[in-house]
Amino acid sequence: MAKEYYELLGVSEDASQEEIKKAYRKKAKKYHPDSNKDTADEEKFKKINKAYDVLSDEEKKRKYDRFGKQGVEGNARRGQRQAASSFQDLFEQMFGGGGGRQRRSRGQDMKISATITLKDAYNGVEKTYNVTRKRKCSDCDGSGAEDGNTSTCRKCDGQGQVRKQQRTPFGISQTVGECPNCDGRGEIPETDCKNCNGKGTVEEDEKITFDIPAGVSSGQRLRLQGKGHEDRKGRAGDLYVMVQLEEHDSIERRNSDLFTVLKIGVGDAALGSKSTVPHPDGDLQVEIPEGTQPGDVLRLRGKGMKARRGSGDFYIKIDVGIPQELSDKQRDVLEELRRDEKTEKSFFEKVKEFI
């Protein structure tokens, strides 16, 4: 049976990897939206990328040959997104920007880690950290020049960018990058600024205060916009906070739900009682129903972690402790109960008498 992916690339099912790659290059160049207005077809280009992602991977290709699209659908989607990104970058280099999309130049992003307790995650918490950031030099206003005197960079003729050529699978491509001589400024200081040594930026210590929202999960990343390093023009990157939760002694978290184990005695299980359990928001008092069995689970609705839609629940698993040593009186009561379970007195009445 003919397979769609082979037909998209125009190769046979027994084509070699070299033949598949060659066919893909030809098709991709033909249908890319920025390559040729007469043959450009964005949807066709996407399908070709998807087909190549599968057929160029031996494992995916075997699954496709055996099961068809269903065998590679999930992997193909992920690979397509990754491939499309890299192919788009390559074609933007070849065809002058691929529609003119460019990233705004700014300072580098920063990353810090914040370790918090389960209580902090339950209620939310404010944190303050000391960080070292690059800031625009105030003495030279980012120019890097001691007296503000600069001269035109000869390497880029004041453009701040230089062009480079490199060979790619699709031929010779031309790229435009930041001039390494003037770091993209187009000018170089005649005398380096003493405060920043001609860099245009200086490192400064700063206290940053931010809120960690209630319900945050371990491994979650928070973004503080504009709190990263600055470039010479004062344009700042972002600060990313990687949140880590400390393990709790007796409470386990699973998504938005919380779980714990409560150990009670035989009497409390049989007769019912009130007991206290630890909770991130403070100890909670719970009702133990009469006749509670070992392994029973009590559910407190809405007492779990906060989530986008409401809150999770708090689950309490009951563990009944069986005494290992008994007094003579305790032993007599339990023996009587074991001998005659159908006595006129109920189990609970006997236990009450004992207590």
GROMACS .gro file of C-alpha atoms in nm:
model
  355
    1MET     CA    1   0.000   0.000   0.000
    2ALA     CA    2   0.137   0.342  -0.100
    3LYS     CA    3   0.223   0.564   0.194
    4GLU     CA    4   0.144   0.936   0.202
    5TYR     CA    5   0.480   1.045   0.342
    6TYR     CA    6   0.671   0.870   0.065
    7GLU     CA    7   0.447   1.031  -0.195
    8LEU     CA    8   0.499   1.378  -0.042
    9LEU     CA    9   0.875   1.345  -0.084
   10GLY     CA   10   0.847   1.160  -0.415
   11VAL     CA   11   1.052   0.857  -0.310
   12SER     CA   12   0.989   0.484  -0.302
   13GLU     CA   13   0.938   0.286   0.019
   14ASP     CA   14   1.282   0.129  -0.015
   15ALA     CA   15   1.459   0.464  -0.067
   16SER     CA   16   1.788   0.514   0.119
   17GLN     CA   17   1.841   0.787   0.375
   18GLU     CA   18   2.055   0.978   0.128
   19GLU     CA   19   1.775   0.965  -0.132
   20ILE     CA   20   1.520   1.079   0.126
   21LYS     CA   21   1.740   1.371   0.232
   22LYS     CA   22   1.806   1.476  -0.127
   23ALA     CA   23   1.436   1.462  -0.215
   24TYR     CA   24   1.345   1.662   0.094
   25ARG     CA   25   1.594   1.939   0.016
   26LYS     CA   26   1.452   1.975  -0.331
   27LYS     CA   27   1.090   1.981  -0.217
   28ALA     CA   28   1.153   2.212   0.081
   29LYS     CA   29   1.331   2.468  -0.131
   30LYS     CA   30   1.053   2.457  -0.387
   31TYR     CA   31   0.758   2.504  -0.151
   32HIS     CA   32   0.901   2.722   0.127
   33PRO     CA   33   0.693   3.044   0.153
   34ASP     CA   34   1.001   3.263   0.112
   35SER     CA   35   1.178   3.071  -0.162
   36ASN     CA   36   0.973   3.118  -0.477
   37LYS     CA   37   0.645   3.307  -0.511
   38ASP     CA   38   0.531   3.090  -0.800
   39THR     CA   39   0.572   2.759  -0.618
   40ALA     CA   40   0.547   2.866  -0.252
   41ASP     CA   41   0.290   2.665  -0.057
   42GLU     CA   42   0.306   2.693   0.323
   43GLU     CA   43   0.070   2.401   0.390
   44LYS     CA   44   0.259   2.178   0.149
   45PHE     CA   45   0.586   2.284   0.310
   46LYS     CA   46   0.455   2.184   0.655
   47LYS     CA   47   0.348   1.843   0.528
   48ILE     CA   48   0.688   1.788   0.367
   49ASN     CA   49   0.864   1.874   0.693
   50LYS     CA   50   0.641   1.630   0.878
   51ALA     CA   51   0.711   1.355   0.628
   52TYR     CA   52   1.086   1.411   0.642
   53ASP     CA   53   1.088   1.413   1.023
   54VAL     CA   54   0.941   1.062   1.020
   55LEU     CA   55   1.124   0.907   0.724
   56SER     CA   56   1.466   1.044   0.824
   57ASP     CA   57   1.446   0.865   1.160
   58GLU     CA   58   1.493   0.489   1.128
   59GLU     CA   59   1.283   0.407   1.436
   60LYS     CA   60   0.996   0.633   1.332
   61LYS     CA   61   1.019   0.503   0.976
   62ARG     CA   62   0.981   0.142   1.095
   63LYS     CA   63   0.674   0.233   1.300
   64TYR     CA   64   0.527   0.426   1.007
   65ASP     CA   65   0.584   0.137   0.767
   66ARG     CA   66   0.411  -0.099   1.007
   67PHE     CA   67   0.131   0.107   1.159
   68GLY     CA   68   0.097   0.412   0.934
   69LYS     CA   69   0.039   0.760   1.076
   70GLN     CA   70  -0.107   0.632   1.401
   71GLY     CA   71   0.224   0.472   1.492
   72VAL     CA   72   0.414   0.802   1.480
   73GLU     CA   73   0.150   1.071   1.531
   74GLY     CA   74   0.269   1.194   1.873
   75ASN     CA   75   0.640   1.186   1.786
   76ALA     CA   76   0.575   1.342   1.449
   77ARG     CA   77   0.402   1.642   1.602
   78ARG     CA   78   0.689   1.707   1.840
   79GLY     CA   79   0.949   1.656   1.571
   80GLN     CA   80   0.755   1.877   1.333
   81ARG     CA   81   0.759   2.167   1.577
   82GLN     CA   82   1.132   2.129   1.636
   83ALA     CA   83   1.211   2.081   1.268
   84ALA     CA   84   0.993   2.373   1.159
   85SER     CA   85   1.175   2.603   1.399
   86SER     CA   86   1.521   2.507   1.276
   87PHE     CA   87   1.416   2.509   0.910
   88GLN     CA   88   1.255   2.850   0.953
   89ASP     CA   89   1.574   2.988   1.104
   90LEU     CA   90   1.774   2.849   0.814
   91PHE     CA   91   1.545   2.995   0.549
   92GLU     CA   92   1.534   3.330   0.723
   93GLN     CA   93   1.911   3.338   0.686
   94MET     CA   94   1.885   3.245   0.317
   95PHE     CA   95   1.601   3.475   0.216
   96GLY     CA   96   1.669   3.786   0.417
   97GLY     CA   97   1.470   3.746   0.734
   98GLY     CA   98   1.163   3.540   0.641
   99GLY     CA   99   0.914   3.825   0.670
  100GLY     CA  100   1.130   4.060   0.871
  101ARG     CA  101   1.073   3.906   1.214
  102GLN     CA  102   1.361   3.992   1.445
  103ARG     CA  103   1.412   3.958   1.816
  104ARG     CA  104   1.443   4.281   2.006
  105SER     CA  105   1.794   4.320   2.139
  106ARG     CA  106   1.807   4.330   2.516
  107GLY     CA  107   2.009   4.219   2.815
  108GLN     CA  108   2.056   3.856   2.909
  109ASP     CA  109   1.802   3.665   3.115
  110MET     CA  110   1.888   3.551   3.467
  111LYS     CA  111   1.789   3.248   3.671
  112ILE     CA  112   1.767   3.184   4.046
  113SER     CA  113   1.624   2.902   4.260
  114ALA     CA  114   1.376   2.951   4.544
  115THR     CA  115   1.315   2.670   4.794
  116ILE     CA  116   0.988   2.701   4.987
  117THR     CA  117   0.784   2.496   5.233
  118LEU     CA  118   0.450   2.330   5.168
  119LYS     CA  119   0.292   2.598   5.386
  120ASP     CA  120   0.443   2.867   5.162
  121ALA     CA  121   0.308   2.691   4.854
  122TYR     CA  122  -0.036   2.655   5.013
  123ASN     CA  123  -0.077   3.020   5.115
  124GLY     CA  124   0.161   3.196   4.879
  125VAL     CA  125   0.465   3.382   5.006
  126GLU     CA  126   0.674   3.693   4.946
  127LYS     CA  127   1.045   3.635   4.894
  128THR     CA  128   1.342   3.870   4.880
  129TYR     CA  129   1.672   3.770   4.718
  130ASN     CA  130   2.003   3.946   4.663
  131VAL     CA  131   2.110   3.924   4.299
  132THR     CA  132   2.396   4.066   4.097
  133ARG     CA  133   2.275   4.230   3.777
  134LYS     CA  134   2.447   4.403   3.490
  135ARG     CA  135   2.322   4.762   3.466
  136LYS     CA  136   2.386   5.035   3.214
  137CYS     CA  137   2.687   5.236   3.324
  138SER     CA  138   2.565   5.571   3.453
  139ASP     CA  139   2.905   5.741   3.416
  140CYS     CA  140   2.923   5.699   3.038
  141ASP     CA  141   2.552   5.638   2.975
  142GLY     CA  142   2.639   5.303   2.823
  143SER     CA  143   2.876   5.437   2.556
  144GLY     CA  144   3.185   5.287   2.720
  145ALA     CA  145   3.375   5.613   2.655
  146GLU     CA  146   3.533   5.812   2.938
  147ASP     CA  147   3.442   6.155   2.803
  148GLY     CA  148   3.171   6.044   2.566
  149ASN     CA  149   3.415   6.065   2.274
  150THR     CA  150   3.388   5.778   2.027
  151SER     CA  151   3.501   5.701   1.676
  152THR     CA  152   3.336   5.502   1.400
  153CYS     CA  153   3.413   5.131   1.404
  154ARG     CA  154   3.617   5.048   1.094
  155LYS     CA  155   3.516   4.684   1.084
  156CYS     CA  156   3.145   4.753   1.034
  157ASP     CA  157   3.168   5.115   0.912
  158GLY     CA  158   2.944   5.226   1.197
  159GLN     CA  159   2.663   4.984   1.112
  160GLY     CA  160   2.708   4.769   1.422
  161GLN     CA  161   2.656   4.458   1.209
  162VAL     CA  162   2.871   4.249   0.983
  163ARG     CA  163   2.769   4.002   0.713
  164LYS     CA  164   2.896   3.648   0.695
  165GLN     CA  165   2.857   3.377   0.435
  166GLN     CA  166   2.834   3.008   0.509
  167ARG     CA  167   2.757   2.694   0.317
  168THR     CA  168   2.428   2.516   0.402
  169PRO     CA  169   2.246   2.213   0.256
  170PHE     CA  170   2.054   2.460   0.040
  171GLY     CA  171   2.357   2.647  -0.092
  172ILE     CA  172   2.544   2.959   0.024
  173SER     CA  173   2.359   3.161   0.287
  174GLN     CA  174   2.434   3.508   0.411
  175THR     CA  175   2.384   3.601   0.775
  176VAL     CA  176   2.397   3.932   0.955
  177GLY     CA  177   2.539   3.940   1.306
  178GLU     CA  178   2.663   4.177   1.570
  179CYS     CA  179   3.001   4.329   1.500
  180PRO     CA  180   3.253   4.168   1.737
  181ASN     CA  181   3.482   4.471   1.729
  182CYS     CA  182   3.232   4.725   1.865
  183ASP     CA  183   2.979   4.480   2.012
  184GLY     CA  184   2.707   4.615   1.785
  185ARG     CA  185   2.749   4.981   1.883
  186GLY     CA  186   2.897   5.101   1.554
  187GLU     CA  187   3.138   5.313   1.754
  188ILE     CA  188   3.435   5.244   1.975
  189PRO     CA  189   3.550   5.457   2.271
  190GLU     CA  190   3.855   5.673   2.219
  191THR     CA  191   3.925   5.631   2.591
  192ASP     CA  192   3.760   5.354   2.794
  193CYS     CA  193   3.529   5.460   3.074
  194LYS     CA  194   3.701   5.400   3.407
  195ASN     CA  195   3.382   5.286   3.575
  196CYS     CA  196   3.292   5.010   3.328
  197ASN     CA  197   3.628   4.960   3.148
  198GLY     CA  198   3.465   5.041   2.816
  199LYS     CA  199   3.197   4.771   2.844
  200GLY     CA  200   2.906   5.010   2.886
  201THR     CA  201   2.764   4.803   3.173
  202VAL     CA  202   2.859   4.745   3.536
  203GLU     CA  203   2.761   4.475   3.785
  204GLU     CA  204   2.550   4.589   4.079
  205ASP     CA  205   2.400   4.407   4.377
  206GLU     CA  206   2.025   4.448   4.414
  207LYS     CA  207   1.750   4.320   4.641
  208ILE     CA  208   1.456   4.187   4.445
  209THR     CA  209   1.123   4.115   4.617
  210PHE     CA  210   0.856   3.907   4.445
  211ASP     CA  211   0.545   3.705   4.524
  212ILE     CA  212   0.523   3.329   4.484
  213PRO     CA  213   0.153   3.253   4.426
  214ALA     CA  214  -0.052   3.003   4.625
  215GLY     CA  215  -0.072   2.661   4.461
  216VAL     CA  216   0.271   2.680   4.299
  217SER     CA  217   0.425   2.341   4.212
  218SER     CA  218   0.779   2.215   4.255
  219GLY     CA  219   0.972   2.273   3.934
  220GLN     CA  220   0.746   2.559   3.824
  221ARG     CA  221   0.917   2.859   3.667
  222LEU     CA  222   0.813   3.215   3.748
  223ARG     CA  223   0.907   3.504   3.519
  224LEU     CA  224   0.994   3.849   3.652
  225GLN     CA  225   0.989   4.070   3.347
  226GLY     CA  226   1.267   4.325   3.315
  227LYS     CA  227   1.458   4.200   3.621
  228GLY     CA  228   1.744   4.038   3.428
  229HIS     CA  229   2.069   4.192   3.303
  230GLU     CA  230   2.061   4.523   3.119
  231ASP     CA  231   2.246   4.602   2.798
  232ARG     CA  232   2.423   4.931   2.725
  233LYS     CA  233   2.095   5.098   2.636
  234GLY     CA  234   1.930   4.992   2.962
  235ARG     CA  235   1.710   4.728   2.800
  236ALA     CA  236   1.672   4.447   3.052
  237GLY     CA  237   1.620   4.076   3.014
  238ASP     CA  238   1.397   3.874   3.246
  239LEU     CA  239   1.462   3.698   3.575
  240TYR     CA  240   1.335   3.341   3.603
  241VAL     CA  241   1.267   3.192   3.946
  242MET     CA  242   1.284   2.811   3.962
  243VAL     CA  243   1.063   2.699   4.252
  244GLN     CA  244   1.149   2.391   4.459
  245LEU     CA  245   0.930   2.257   4.742
  246GLU     CA  246   1.071   2.103   5.057
  247GLU     CA  247   0.930   1.762   5.149
  248HIS     CA  248   0.681   1.767   5.437
  249ASP     CA  249   0.725   1.527   5.728
  250SER     CA  250   0.375   1.377   5.711
  251ILE     CA  251   0.191   1.525   5.411
  252GLU     CA  252   0.233   1.418   5.051
  253ARG     CA  253   0.124   1.632   4.759
  254ARG     CA  254  -0.011   1.492   4.434
  255ASN     CA  255  -0.101   1.770   4.193
  256SER     CA  256  -0.360   1.977   4.384
  257ASP     CA  257  -0.455   1.704   4.635
  258LEU     CA  258  -0.291   1.639   4.973
  259PHE     CA  259  -0.255   1.303   5.150
  260THR     CA  260  -0.166   1.202   5.505
  261VAL     CA  261  -0.198   0.905   5.741
  262LEU     CA  262  -0.366   0.929   6.082
  263LYS     CA  263  -0.296   0.661   6.341
  264ILE     CA  264  -0.569   0.600   6.601
  265GLY     CA  265  -0.641   0.341   6.868
  266VAL     CA  266  -0.887   0.052   6.858
  267GLY     CA  267  -1.128   0.232   7.089
  268ASP     CA  268  -1.133   0.547   6.878
  269ALA     CA  269  -1.195   0.341   6.566
  270ALA     CA  270  -1.477   0.143   6.723
  271LEU     CA  271  -1.654   0.418   6.915
  272GLY     CA  272  -1.565   0.719   6.704
  273SER     CA  273  -1.373   1.021   6.824
  274LYS     CA  274  -1.221   1.354   6.733
  275SER     CA  275  -0.859   1.380   6.631
  276THR     CA  276  -0.612   1.640   6.508
  277VAL     CA  277  -0.414   1.614   6.185
  278PRO     CA  278  -0.137   1.842   6.055
  279HIS     CA  279  -0.222   2.067   5.760
  280PRO     CA  280  -0.023   2.338   5.575
  281ASP     CA  281  -0.271   2.599   5.699
  282GLY     CA  282  -0.254   2.476   6.062
  283ASP     CA  283  -0.376   2.168   6.248
  284LEU     CA  284  -0.727   2.049   6.160
  285GLN     CA  285  -0.974   1.865   6.384
  286VAL     CA  286  -1.150   1.575   6.215
  287GLU     CA  287  -1.439   1.350   6.319
  288ILE     CA  288  -1.364   0.976   6.330
  289PRO     CA  289  -1.695   0.791   6.267
  290GLU     CA  290  -1.796   0.489   6.476
  291GLY     CA  291  -1.682   0.162   6.324
  292THR     CA  292  -1.397   0.311   6.124
  293GLN     CA  293  -1.187   0.036   5.968
  294PRO     CA  294  -0.811   0.026   5.909
  295GLY     CA  295  -0.742   0.170   5.563
  296ASP     CA  296  -1.057   0.383   5.550
  297VAL     CA  297  -1.001   0.725   5.393
  298LEU     CA  298  -1.158   1.050   5.509
  299ARG     CA  299  -1.192   1.327   5.252
  300LEU     CA  300  -1.193   1.696   5.338
  301ARG     CA  301  -1.316   1.880   5.030
  302GLY     CA  302  -1.141   2.199   4.929
  303LYS     CA  303  -0.859   2.155   5.181
  304GLY     CA  304  -0.600   2.069   4.919
  305MET     CA  305  -0.379   2.305   4.720
  306LYS     CA  306  -0.523   2.597   4.532
  307ALA     CA  307  -0.560   2.537   4.158
  308ARG     CA  308  -0.684   2.731   3.858
  309ARG     CA  309  -1.034   2.603   3.919
  310GLY     CA  310  -1.101   2.588   4.291
  311SER     CA  311  -0.888   2.379   4.525
  312GLY     CA  312  -0.795   2.016   4.563
  313ASP     CA  313  -0.897   1.789   4.851
  314PHE     CA  314  -0.725   1.659   5.164
  315TYR     CA  315  -0.729   1.280   5.206
  316ILE     CA  316  -0.669   1.117   5.545
  317LYS     CA  317  -0.598   0.743   5.552
  318ILE     CA  318  -0.678   0.574   5.883
  319ASP     CA  319  -0.422   0.345   6.044
  320VAL     CA  320  -0.555   0.158   6.349
  321GLY     CA  321  -0.290   0.077   6.605
  322ILE     CA  322  -0.323  -0.270   6.761
  323PRO     CA  323  -0.174  -0.285   7.112
  324GLN     CA  324   0.111  -0.534   7.143
  325GLU     CA  325   0.088  -0.562   7.521
  326LEU     CA  326  -0.243  -0.602   7.710
  327SER     CA  327  -0.336  -0.584   8.075
  328ASP     CA  328  -0.528  -0.875   8.226
  329LYS     CA  329  -0.849  -0.672   8.218
  330GLN     CA  330  -0.800  -0.579   7.854
  331ARG     CA  331  -0.728  -0.938   7.764
  332ASP     CA  332  -1.042  -1.062   7.946
  333VAL     CA  333  -1.263  -0.815   7.760
  334LEU     CA  334  -1.120  -0.909   7.421
  335GLU     CA  335  -1.145  -1.283   7.498
  336GLU     CA  336  -1.510  -1.240   7.594
  337LEU     CA  337  -1.579  -1.055   7.274
  338ARG     CA  338  -1.410  -1.322   7.069
  339ARG     CA  339  -1.601  -1.609   7.245
  340ASP     CA  340  -1.942  -1.462   7.220
  341GLU     CA  341  -1.997  -1.208   6.944
  342LYS     CA  342  -2.372  -1.260   6.967
  343THR     CA  343  -2.408  -1.161   7.330
  344GLU     CA  344  -2.706  -0.950   7.425
  345LYS     CA  345  -2.473  -0.660   7.475
  346SER     CA  346  -2.333  -0.497   7.166
  347PHE     CA  347  -1.966  -0.472   7.093
  348PHE     CA  348  -1.974  -0.100   7.155
  349GLU     CA  349  -2.144  -0.137   7.493
  350LYS     CA  350  -1.877  -0.381   7.610
  351VAL     CA  351  -1.602  -0.146   7.504
  352LYS     CA  352  -1.775   0.144   7.681
  353GLU     CA  353  -1.793  -0.062   8.002
  354PHE     CA  354  -1.425  -0.141   7.974
  355ILE     CA  355  -1.336   0.222   7.918
   0.00000   0.00000   0.00000
